[in-house]
Short mmCIF file of C-alpha atoms and ligand atoms in Angstrom, two decimals:
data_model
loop_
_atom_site.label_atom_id
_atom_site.label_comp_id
_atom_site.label_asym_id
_atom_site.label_seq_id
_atom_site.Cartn_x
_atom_site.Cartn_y
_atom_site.Cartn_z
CA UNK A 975 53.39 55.71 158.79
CA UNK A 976 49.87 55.96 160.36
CA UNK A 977 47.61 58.48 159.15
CA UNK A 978 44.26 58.80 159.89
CA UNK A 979 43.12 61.43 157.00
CA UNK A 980 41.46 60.95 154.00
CA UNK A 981 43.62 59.93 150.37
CA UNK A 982 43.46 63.38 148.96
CA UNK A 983 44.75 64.61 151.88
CA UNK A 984 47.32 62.49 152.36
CA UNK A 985 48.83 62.74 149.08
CA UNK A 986 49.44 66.34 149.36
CA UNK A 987 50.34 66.22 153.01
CA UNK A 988 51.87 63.36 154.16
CA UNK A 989 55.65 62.93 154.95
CA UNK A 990 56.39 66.82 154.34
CA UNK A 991 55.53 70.30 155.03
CA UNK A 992 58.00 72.82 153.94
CA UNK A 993 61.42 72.91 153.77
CA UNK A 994 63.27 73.91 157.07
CA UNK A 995 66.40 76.27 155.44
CA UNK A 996 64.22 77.56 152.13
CA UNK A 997 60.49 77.76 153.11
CA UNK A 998 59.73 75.62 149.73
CA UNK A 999 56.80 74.45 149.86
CA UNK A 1000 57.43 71.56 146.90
CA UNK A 1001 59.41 68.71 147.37
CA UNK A 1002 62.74 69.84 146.49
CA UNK A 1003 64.78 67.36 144.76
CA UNK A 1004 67.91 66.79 146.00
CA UNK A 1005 70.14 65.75 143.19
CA UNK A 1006 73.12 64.78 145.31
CA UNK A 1007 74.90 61.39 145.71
CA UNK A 1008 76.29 61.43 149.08
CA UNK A 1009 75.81 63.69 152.91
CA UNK A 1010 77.85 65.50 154.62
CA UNK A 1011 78.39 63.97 158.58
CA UNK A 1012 78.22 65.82 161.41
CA UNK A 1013 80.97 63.94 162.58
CA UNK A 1014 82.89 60.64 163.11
CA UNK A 1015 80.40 59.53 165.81
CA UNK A 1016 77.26 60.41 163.80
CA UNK A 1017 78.17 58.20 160.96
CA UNK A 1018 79.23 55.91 162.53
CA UNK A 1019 75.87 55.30 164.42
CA UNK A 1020 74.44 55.71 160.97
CA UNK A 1021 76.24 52.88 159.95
CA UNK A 1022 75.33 50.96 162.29
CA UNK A 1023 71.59 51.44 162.14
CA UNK A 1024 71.03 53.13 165.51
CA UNK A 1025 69.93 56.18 164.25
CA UNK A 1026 68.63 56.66 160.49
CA UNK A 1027 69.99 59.09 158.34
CA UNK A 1028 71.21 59.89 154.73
CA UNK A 1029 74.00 58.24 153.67
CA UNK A 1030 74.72 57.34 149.83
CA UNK A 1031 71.61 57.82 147.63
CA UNK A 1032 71.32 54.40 146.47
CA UNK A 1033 70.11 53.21 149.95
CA UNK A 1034 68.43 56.79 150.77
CA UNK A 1035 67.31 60.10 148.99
CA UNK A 1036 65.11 63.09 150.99
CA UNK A 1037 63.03 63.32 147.95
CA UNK A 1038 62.32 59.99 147.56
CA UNK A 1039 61.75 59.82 151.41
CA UNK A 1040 58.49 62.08 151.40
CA UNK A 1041 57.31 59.31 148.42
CA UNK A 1042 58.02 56.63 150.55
CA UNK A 1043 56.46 57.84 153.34
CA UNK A 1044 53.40 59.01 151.59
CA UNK A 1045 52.59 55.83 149.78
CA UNK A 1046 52.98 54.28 152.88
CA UNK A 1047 50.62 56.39 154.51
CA UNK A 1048 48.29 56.18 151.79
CA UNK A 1049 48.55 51.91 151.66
CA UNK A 1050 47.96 51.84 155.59
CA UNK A 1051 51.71 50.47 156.19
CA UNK A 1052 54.64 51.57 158.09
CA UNK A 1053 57.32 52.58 155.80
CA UNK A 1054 58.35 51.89 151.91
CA UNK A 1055 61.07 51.74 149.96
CA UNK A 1056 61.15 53.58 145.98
CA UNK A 1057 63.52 51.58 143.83
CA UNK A 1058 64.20 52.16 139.72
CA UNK A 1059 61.44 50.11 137.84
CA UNK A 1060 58.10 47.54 139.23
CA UNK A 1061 60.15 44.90 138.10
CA UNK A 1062 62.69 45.70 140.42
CA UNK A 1063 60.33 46.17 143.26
CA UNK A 1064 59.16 42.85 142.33
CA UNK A 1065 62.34 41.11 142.12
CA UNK A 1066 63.82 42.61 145.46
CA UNK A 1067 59.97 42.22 147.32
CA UNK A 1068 60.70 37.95 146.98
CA UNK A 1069 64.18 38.28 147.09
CA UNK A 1070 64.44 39.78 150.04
CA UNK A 1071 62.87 36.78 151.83
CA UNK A 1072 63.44 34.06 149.60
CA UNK A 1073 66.89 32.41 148.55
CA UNK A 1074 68.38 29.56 146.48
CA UNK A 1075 66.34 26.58 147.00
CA UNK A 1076 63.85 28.09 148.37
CA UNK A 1077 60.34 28.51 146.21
CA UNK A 1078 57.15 31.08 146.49
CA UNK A 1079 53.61 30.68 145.34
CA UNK A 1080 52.24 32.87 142.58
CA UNK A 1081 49.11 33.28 141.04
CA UNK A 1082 49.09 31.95 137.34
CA UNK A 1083 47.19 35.69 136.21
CA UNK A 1084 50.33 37.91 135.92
CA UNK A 1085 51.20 41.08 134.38
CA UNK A 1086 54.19 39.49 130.85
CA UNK A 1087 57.47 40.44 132.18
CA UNK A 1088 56.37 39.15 136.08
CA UNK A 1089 55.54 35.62 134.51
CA UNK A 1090 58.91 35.54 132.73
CA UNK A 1091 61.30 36.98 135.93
CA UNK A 1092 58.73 34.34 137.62
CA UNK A 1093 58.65 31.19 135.13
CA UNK A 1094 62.94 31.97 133.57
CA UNK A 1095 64.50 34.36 135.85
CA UNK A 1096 64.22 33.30 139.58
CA UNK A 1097 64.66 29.50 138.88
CA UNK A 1098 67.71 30.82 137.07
CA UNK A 1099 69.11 32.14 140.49
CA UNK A 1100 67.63 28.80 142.14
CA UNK A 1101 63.86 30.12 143.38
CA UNK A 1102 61.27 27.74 142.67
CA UNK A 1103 58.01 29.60 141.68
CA UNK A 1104 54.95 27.70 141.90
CA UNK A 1105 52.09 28.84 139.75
CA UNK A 1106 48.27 28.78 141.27
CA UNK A 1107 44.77 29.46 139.49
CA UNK A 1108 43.49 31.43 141.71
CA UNK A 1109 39.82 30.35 140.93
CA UNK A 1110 40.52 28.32 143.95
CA UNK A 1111 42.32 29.78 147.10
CA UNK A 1112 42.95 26.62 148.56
CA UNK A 1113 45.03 25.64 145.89
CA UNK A 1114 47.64 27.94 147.60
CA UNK A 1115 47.49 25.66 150.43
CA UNK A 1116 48.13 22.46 148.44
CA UNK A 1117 51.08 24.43 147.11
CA UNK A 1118 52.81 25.16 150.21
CA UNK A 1119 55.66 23.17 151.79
CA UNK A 1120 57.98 23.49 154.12
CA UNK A 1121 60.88 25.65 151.66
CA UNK A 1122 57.92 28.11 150.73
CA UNK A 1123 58.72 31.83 151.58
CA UNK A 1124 55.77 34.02 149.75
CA UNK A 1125 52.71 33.91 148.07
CA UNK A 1126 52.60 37.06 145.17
CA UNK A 1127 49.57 38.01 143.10
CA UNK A 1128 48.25 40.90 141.35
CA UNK A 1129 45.00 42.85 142.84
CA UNK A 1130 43.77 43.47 139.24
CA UNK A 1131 45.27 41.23 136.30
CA UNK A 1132 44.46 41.67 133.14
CA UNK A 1133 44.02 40.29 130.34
CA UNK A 1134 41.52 38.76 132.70
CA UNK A 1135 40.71 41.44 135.27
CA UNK A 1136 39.30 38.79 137.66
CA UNK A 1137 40.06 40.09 141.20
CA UNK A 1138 42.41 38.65 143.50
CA UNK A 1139 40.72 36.62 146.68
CA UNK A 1140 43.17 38.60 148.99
CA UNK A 1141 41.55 37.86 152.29
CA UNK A 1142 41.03 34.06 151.63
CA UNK A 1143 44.83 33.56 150.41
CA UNK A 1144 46.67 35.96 152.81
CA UNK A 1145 44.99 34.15 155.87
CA UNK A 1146 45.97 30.88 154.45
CA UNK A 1147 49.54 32.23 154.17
CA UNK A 1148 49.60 33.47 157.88
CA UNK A 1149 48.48 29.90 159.61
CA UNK A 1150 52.10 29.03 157.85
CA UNK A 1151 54.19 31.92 158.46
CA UNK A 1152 54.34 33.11 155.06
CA UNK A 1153 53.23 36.95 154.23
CA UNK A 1154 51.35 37.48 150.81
CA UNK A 1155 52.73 40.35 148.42
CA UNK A 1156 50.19 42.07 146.62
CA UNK A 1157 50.87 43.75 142.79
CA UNK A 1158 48.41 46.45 143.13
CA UNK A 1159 49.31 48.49 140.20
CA UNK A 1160 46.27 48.25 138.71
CA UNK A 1161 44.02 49.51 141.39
CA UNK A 1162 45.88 52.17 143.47
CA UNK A 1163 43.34 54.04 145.90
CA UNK A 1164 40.56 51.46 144.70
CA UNK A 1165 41.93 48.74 146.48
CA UNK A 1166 44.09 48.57 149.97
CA UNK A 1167 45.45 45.27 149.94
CA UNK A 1168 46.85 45.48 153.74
CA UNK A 1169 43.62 46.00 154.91
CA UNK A 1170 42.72 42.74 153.59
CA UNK A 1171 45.53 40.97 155.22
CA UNK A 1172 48.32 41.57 152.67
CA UNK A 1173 52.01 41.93 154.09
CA UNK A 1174 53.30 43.43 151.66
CA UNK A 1175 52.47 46.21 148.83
CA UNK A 1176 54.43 46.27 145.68
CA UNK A 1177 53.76 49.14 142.74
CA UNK A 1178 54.97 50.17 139.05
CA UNK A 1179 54.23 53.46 139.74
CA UNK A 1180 55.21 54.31 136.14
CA UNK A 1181 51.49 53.52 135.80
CA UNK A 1182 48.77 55.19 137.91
CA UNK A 1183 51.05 56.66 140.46
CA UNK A 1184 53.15 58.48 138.04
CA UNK A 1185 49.72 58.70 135.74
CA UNK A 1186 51.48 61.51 132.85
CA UNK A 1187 53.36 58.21 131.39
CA UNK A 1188 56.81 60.02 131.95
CA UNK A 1189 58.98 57.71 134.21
CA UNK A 1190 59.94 54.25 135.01
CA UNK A 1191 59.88 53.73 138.97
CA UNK A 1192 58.45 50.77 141.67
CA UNK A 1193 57.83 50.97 145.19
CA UNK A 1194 57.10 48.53 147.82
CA UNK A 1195 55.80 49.20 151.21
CA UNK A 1196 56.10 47.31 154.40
CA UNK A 1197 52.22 46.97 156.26
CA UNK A 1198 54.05 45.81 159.67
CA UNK A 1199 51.57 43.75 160.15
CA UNK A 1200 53.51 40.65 159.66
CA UNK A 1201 55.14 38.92 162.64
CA UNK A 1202 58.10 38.09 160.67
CA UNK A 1203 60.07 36.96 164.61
CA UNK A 1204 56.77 34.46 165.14
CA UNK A 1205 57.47 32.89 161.75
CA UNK A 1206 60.57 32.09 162.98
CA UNK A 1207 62.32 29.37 160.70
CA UNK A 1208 59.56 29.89 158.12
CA UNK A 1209 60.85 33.28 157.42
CA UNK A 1210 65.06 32.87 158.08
CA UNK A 1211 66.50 35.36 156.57
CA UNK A 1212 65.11 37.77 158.82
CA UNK A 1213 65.76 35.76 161.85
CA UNK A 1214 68.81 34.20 161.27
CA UNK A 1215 71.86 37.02 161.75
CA UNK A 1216 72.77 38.20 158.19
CA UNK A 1217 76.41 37.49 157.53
CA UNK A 1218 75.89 40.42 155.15
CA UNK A 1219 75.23 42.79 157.90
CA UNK A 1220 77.38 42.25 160.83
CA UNK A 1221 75.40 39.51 161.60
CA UNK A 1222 72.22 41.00 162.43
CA UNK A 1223 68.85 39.65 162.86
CA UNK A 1224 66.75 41.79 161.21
CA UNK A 1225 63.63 41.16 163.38
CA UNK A 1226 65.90 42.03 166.50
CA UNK A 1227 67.76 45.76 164.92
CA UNK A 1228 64.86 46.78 163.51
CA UNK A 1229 62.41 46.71 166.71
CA UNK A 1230 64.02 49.77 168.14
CA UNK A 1231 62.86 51.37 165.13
CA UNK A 1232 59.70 49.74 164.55
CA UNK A 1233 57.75 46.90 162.97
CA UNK A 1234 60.00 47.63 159.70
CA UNK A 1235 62.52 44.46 159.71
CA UNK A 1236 61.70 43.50 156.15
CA UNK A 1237 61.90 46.96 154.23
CA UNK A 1238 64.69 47.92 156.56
CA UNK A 1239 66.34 44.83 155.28
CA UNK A 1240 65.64 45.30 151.57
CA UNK A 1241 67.30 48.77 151.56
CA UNK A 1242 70.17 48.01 153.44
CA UNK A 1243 71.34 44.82 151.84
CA UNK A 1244 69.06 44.89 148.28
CA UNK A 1245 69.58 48.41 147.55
CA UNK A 1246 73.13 48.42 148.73
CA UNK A 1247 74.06 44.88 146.98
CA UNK A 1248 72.31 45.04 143.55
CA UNK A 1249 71.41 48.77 143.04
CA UNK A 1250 67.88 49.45 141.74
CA UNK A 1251 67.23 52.71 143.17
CA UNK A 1252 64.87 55.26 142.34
CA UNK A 1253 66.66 58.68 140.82
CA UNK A 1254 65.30 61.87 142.67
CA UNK A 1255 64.05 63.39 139.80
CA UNK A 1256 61.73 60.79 139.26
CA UNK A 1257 60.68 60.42 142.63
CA UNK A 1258 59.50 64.03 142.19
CA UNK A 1259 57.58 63.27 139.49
CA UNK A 1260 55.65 60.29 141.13
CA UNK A 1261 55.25 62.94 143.89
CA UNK A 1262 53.75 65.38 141.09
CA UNK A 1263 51.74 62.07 139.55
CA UNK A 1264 50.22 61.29 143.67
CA UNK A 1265 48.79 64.56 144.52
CA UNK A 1266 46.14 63.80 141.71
CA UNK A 1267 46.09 59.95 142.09
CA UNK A 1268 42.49 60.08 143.79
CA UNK A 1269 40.95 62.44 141.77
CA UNK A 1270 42.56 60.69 138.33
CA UNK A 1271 41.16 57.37 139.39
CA UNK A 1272 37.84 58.55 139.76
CA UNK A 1273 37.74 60.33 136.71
CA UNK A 1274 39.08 56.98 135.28
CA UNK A 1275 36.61 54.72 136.54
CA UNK A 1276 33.88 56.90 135.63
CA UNK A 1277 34.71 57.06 132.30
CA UNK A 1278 35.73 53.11 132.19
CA UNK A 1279 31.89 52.36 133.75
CA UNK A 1280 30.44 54.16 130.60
CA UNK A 1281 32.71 52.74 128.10
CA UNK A 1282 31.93 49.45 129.49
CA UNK A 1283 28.13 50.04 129.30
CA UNK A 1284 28.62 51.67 125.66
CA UNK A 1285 30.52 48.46 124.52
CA UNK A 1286 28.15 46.60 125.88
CA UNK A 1287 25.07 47.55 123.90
CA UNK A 1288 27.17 47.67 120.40
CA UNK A 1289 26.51 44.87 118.17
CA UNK A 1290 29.91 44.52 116.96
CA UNK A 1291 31.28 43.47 120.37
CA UNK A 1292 30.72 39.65 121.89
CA UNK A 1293 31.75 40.15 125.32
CA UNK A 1294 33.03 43.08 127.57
CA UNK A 1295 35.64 42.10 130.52
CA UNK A 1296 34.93 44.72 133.19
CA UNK A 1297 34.39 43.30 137.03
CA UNK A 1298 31.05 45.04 137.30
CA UNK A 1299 29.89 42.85 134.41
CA UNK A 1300 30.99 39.43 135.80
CA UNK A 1301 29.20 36.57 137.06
CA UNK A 1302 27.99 37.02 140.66
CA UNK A 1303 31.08 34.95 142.36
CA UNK A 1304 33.84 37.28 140.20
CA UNK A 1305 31.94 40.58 140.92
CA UNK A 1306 32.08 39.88 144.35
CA UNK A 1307 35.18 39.52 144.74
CA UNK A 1308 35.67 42.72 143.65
CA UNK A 1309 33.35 44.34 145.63
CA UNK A 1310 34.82 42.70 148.59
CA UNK A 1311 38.35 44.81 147.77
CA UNK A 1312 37.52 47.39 145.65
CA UNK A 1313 36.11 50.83 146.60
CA UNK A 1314 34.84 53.67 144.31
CA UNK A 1315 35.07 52.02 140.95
CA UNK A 1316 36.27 48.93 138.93
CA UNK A 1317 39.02 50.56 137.54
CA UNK A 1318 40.35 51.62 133.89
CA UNK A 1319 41.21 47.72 132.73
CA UNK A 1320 39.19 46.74 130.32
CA UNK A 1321 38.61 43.84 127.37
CA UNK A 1322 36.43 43.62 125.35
CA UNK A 1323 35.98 40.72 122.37
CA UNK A 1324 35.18 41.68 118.77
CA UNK A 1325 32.47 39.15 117.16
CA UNK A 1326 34.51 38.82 113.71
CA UNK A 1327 37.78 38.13 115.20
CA UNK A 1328 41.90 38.38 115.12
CA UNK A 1329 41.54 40.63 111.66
CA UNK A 1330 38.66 43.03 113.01
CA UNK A 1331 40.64 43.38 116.41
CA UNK A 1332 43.36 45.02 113.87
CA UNK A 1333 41.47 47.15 111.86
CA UNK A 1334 39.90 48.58 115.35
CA UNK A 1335 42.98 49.50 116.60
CA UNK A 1336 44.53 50.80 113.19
CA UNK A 1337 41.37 52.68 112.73
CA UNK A 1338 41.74 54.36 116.46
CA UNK A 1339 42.35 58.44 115.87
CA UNK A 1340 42.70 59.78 119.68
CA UNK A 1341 43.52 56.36 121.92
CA UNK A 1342 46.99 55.72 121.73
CA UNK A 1343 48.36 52.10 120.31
CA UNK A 1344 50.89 51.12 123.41
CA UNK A 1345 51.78 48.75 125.69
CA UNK A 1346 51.18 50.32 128.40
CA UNK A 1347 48.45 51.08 130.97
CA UNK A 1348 47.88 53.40 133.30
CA UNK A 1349 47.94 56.68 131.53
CA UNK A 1350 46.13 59.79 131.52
CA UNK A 1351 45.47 59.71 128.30
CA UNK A 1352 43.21 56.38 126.62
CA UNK A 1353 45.09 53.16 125.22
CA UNK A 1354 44.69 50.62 123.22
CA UNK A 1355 45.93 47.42 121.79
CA UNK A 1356 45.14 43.91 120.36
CA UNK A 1357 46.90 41.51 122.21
CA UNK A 1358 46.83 38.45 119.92
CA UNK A 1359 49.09 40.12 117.54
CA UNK A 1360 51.16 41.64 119.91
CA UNK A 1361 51.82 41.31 123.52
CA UNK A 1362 50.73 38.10 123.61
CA UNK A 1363 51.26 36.77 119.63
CA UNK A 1364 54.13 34.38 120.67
CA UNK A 1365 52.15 32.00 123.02
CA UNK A 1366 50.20 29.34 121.35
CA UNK A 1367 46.75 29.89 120.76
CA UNK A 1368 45.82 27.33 123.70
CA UNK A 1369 48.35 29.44 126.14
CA UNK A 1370 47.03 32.32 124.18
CA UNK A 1371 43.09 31.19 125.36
CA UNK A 1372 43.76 30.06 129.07
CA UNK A 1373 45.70 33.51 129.80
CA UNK A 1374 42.02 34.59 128.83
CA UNK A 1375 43.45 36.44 125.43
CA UNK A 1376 41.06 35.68 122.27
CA UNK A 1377 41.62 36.23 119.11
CA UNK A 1378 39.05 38.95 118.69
CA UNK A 1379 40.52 40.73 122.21
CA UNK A 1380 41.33 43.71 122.46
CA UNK A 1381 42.21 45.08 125.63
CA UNK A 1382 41.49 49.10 126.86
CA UNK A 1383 43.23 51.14 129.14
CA UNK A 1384 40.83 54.23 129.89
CA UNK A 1385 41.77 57.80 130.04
CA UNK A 1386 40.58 60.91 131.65
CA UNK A 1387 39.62 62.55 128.07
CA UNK A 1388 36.30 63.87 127.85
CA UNK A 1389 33.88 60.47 127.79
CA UNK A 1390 31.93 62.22 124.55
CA UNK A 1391 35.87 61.95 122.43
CA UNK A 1392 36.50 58.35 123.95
CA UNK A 1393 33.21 57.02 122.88
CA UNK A 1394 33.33 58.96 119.64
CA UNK A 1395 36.80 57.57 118.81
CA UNK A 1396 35.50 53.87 119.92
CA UNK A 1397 32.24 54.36 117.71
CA UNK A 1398 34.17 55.57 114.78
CA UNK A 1399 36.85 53.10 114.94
CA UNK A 1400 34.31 50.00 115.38
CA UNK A 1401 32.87 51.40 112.40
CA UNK A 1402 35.98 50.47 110.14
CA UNK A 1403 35.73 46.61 111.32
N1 LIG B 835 53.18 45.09 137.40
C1 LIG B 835 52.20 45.34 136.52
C2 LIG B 835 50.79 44.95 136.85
C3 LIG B 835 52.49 45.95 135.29
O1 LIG B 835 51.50 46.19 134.40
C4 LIG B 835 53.83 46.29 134.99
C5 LIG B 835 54.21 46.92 133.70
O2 LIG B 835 53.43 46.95 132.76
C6 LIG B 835 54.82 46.00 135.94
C7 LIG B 835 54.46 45.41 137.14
C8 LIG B 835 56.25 46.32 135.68
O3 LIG B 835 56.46 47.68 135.87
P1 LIG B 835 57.66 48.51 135.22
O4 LIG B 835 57.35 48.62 133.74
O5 LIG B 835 57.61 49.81 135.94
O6 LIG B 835 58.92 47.76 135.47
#
């Protein structure tokens, strides 16, 4: 889905303009299961993927159409696929291209329930995962052999919030074949991670996206700029004909349509097989949550960059984990990816410890104690005792949690409340 305007354009543009029968300007959403065929011929060339259509709403909704095609548009890629949760676009983003005995590469800095599907679930079904520090890209390479299908990180992991080296490790994976899937929940609009040479975009757009904290949903979205049919053997499930589909190679039925043989695959098998879609109503409300995505995250790095600088300066805090603020090889990193802001991620580390990182957060009046990020509105929370309380304290330390941390996610209050509430709150340590 190439479009060549600007991100506040496109996410009140892209993929729709009115409706042809009603006029509507608003996405309607279409709250139906199934569609009526024109007739026998039509679905059956729907069926068999020679034209695209709606079918069944698990594979394919109208509403959730316009979403896919505007986060596509907005990530640079060439079509995307809404599904029920970011776990699930997680899950079905490796599955799709990776099987029993089979194994992918991940970064060891991972959002919780990603580093348990990662470390319990996928060897459960038989996928190796290989954990990486990413402190050093080559260490992907070492990692690699000849069963390895994907390489997955996160753009903007906290607890640590050191940026991903996207353009070092996604050129490492091409030499071999093998795409890299970015996590860029974190950083939507901040960070494009195809542009860097990611294959492969993958969202909880319960955060940012959706932004009003309302609804569970995921996306991913297909950059077509992965030469899945060059990777041959390297990549076979979308070479090899599916027994699942007629036998077709995916690389092969999809060129008619366009460089979209990996999403087209996830929906028609992934969707169809194990469910996971997106319900309509939500995908309206991510379409709500987009139209203000740029103008949120501005207003949510700006206020991060002065809560970061107010932390800073206050005597009761030891350390503040914002990019901007690290060394010289970490911030530019960051600078390399990100554009417009750092982001609304932050840590920071209380001088007097596990106790005062609870009395800060019990003290907190407007910030919200979740576990969540992502919101509108300002959160909070002290990850030692929470989140993070049942890893040892060694685990605990080299997932970069402390006992004094206590991690931020920054709203789009007015900065005067956010600092008032921090000020008053550090007061109670
Ligand atoms: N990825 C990141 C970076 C997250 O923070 C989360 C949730 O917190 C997820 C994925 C999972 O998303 P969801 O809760 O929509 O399943």
């Amino acid at each position: 889905m190439t479009d060549s305007k600007n991100p506040e354009t496109i996410v009140l543009h892209s993929g729709w303009r009115s409706d042809p029968t009603t006029g509507s300007v608003a996405v309607p959403i279409h709250q139906t299961t199934s569609y009526q065929f024109n007739n026998t011929d039509h679905a059956a060339s729907l069926f068999a993927l020679s034209e695209l259509g709606n079918i069944y709403t698990r594979i394919m909704n109208p509403t959730n159409d316009v979403l896919e095609q505007r986060i596509a548009a907005l990530e640079g890629g060439v079509a995307a696929l809404s599904v029920s949760s970011g776990q699930t676009a997680t899950a079905m983003s490796l599955q799709n291209i990776a099987h029993a005995g089979d194994n992918i590469i991940s970064s060891t800095d991972l959002y919780g329930g990603t580093w348990n599907l990662f470390a319990n679930t996928l060897p459960d079904m038989g996928i190796e995962v290989r954990f990486v520090d990413p402190s050093d890209p080559q260490a992907f390479e070492n990692a690699i052999d000849d069963k390895t299908r994907a390489i997955y990180a996160e753009t903007l992991p906290n607890p640590k919030l050191e940026v991903f080296p996207i353009a070092e490790v996604a050129a490492i994976g091409r030499a071999h074949g093998i795409p890299l899937i970015m996590d860029n929940t974190a950083a939507p609009i901040l960070c494009r991670p195809l542009d860097h040479g990611a294959a492969i975009v993958v969202y909880s757009s319960t955060k940012y996206i959706g932004g009003h904290g309302t609804s569970i949903g995921g996306l991913i979205v297909d950059g077509g700029n992965f030469d899945w049919a060059a990777a041959g053997d390297r990549q076979p499930y979308l070479n090899q004909p599916d027994p699942s589909y007629h036998g077709a190679v995916w690389t092969v039925a999809a060129a008619p349509l366009g460089p979209i043989a990996y999403i087209l695959k996830a929906r028609t098998t992934l969707l169809r097989d194990l469910g996971g879609a997106m319900s309509p109503f939500n995908a309206f409300q991510f379409l709500q949550g987009m139209e203000t995505l740029p103008l949120r995250m501005r207003a949510h790095c700006e206020n991060a960059s002065k809560v970061a600088d107010f932390l800073s300066s206050h005597d009761a805090v030891e350390r503040v984990i914002y990019p901007s603020l690290m060394d010289d090889n970490l911030k530019s990193r960051a600078d390399a990816v990100m554009n417009g802001g750092y982001g609304a991620l932050m840590g920071f580390e209380l001088k007097a410890g596990s106790e005062a990182g609870k009395k800060f957060i019990d003290a907190l009046q407007m910030l919200y104690h979740v576990a969540n990020i992502g919101d509108a509105r300002s959160l909070a929370i002290h990850p030692a005792s929470t989140t993070h309380s049942q890893l040892s304290p060694e685990d605990q330390f080299s997932s970069g949690v402390t006992p004094g941390y206590v991690r931020l996610s920054v709203g789009i209050e007015h900065i005067d409340d956010i600092l008032a509430d921090l000020d008053q709150a550090l007061q109670k340590i």
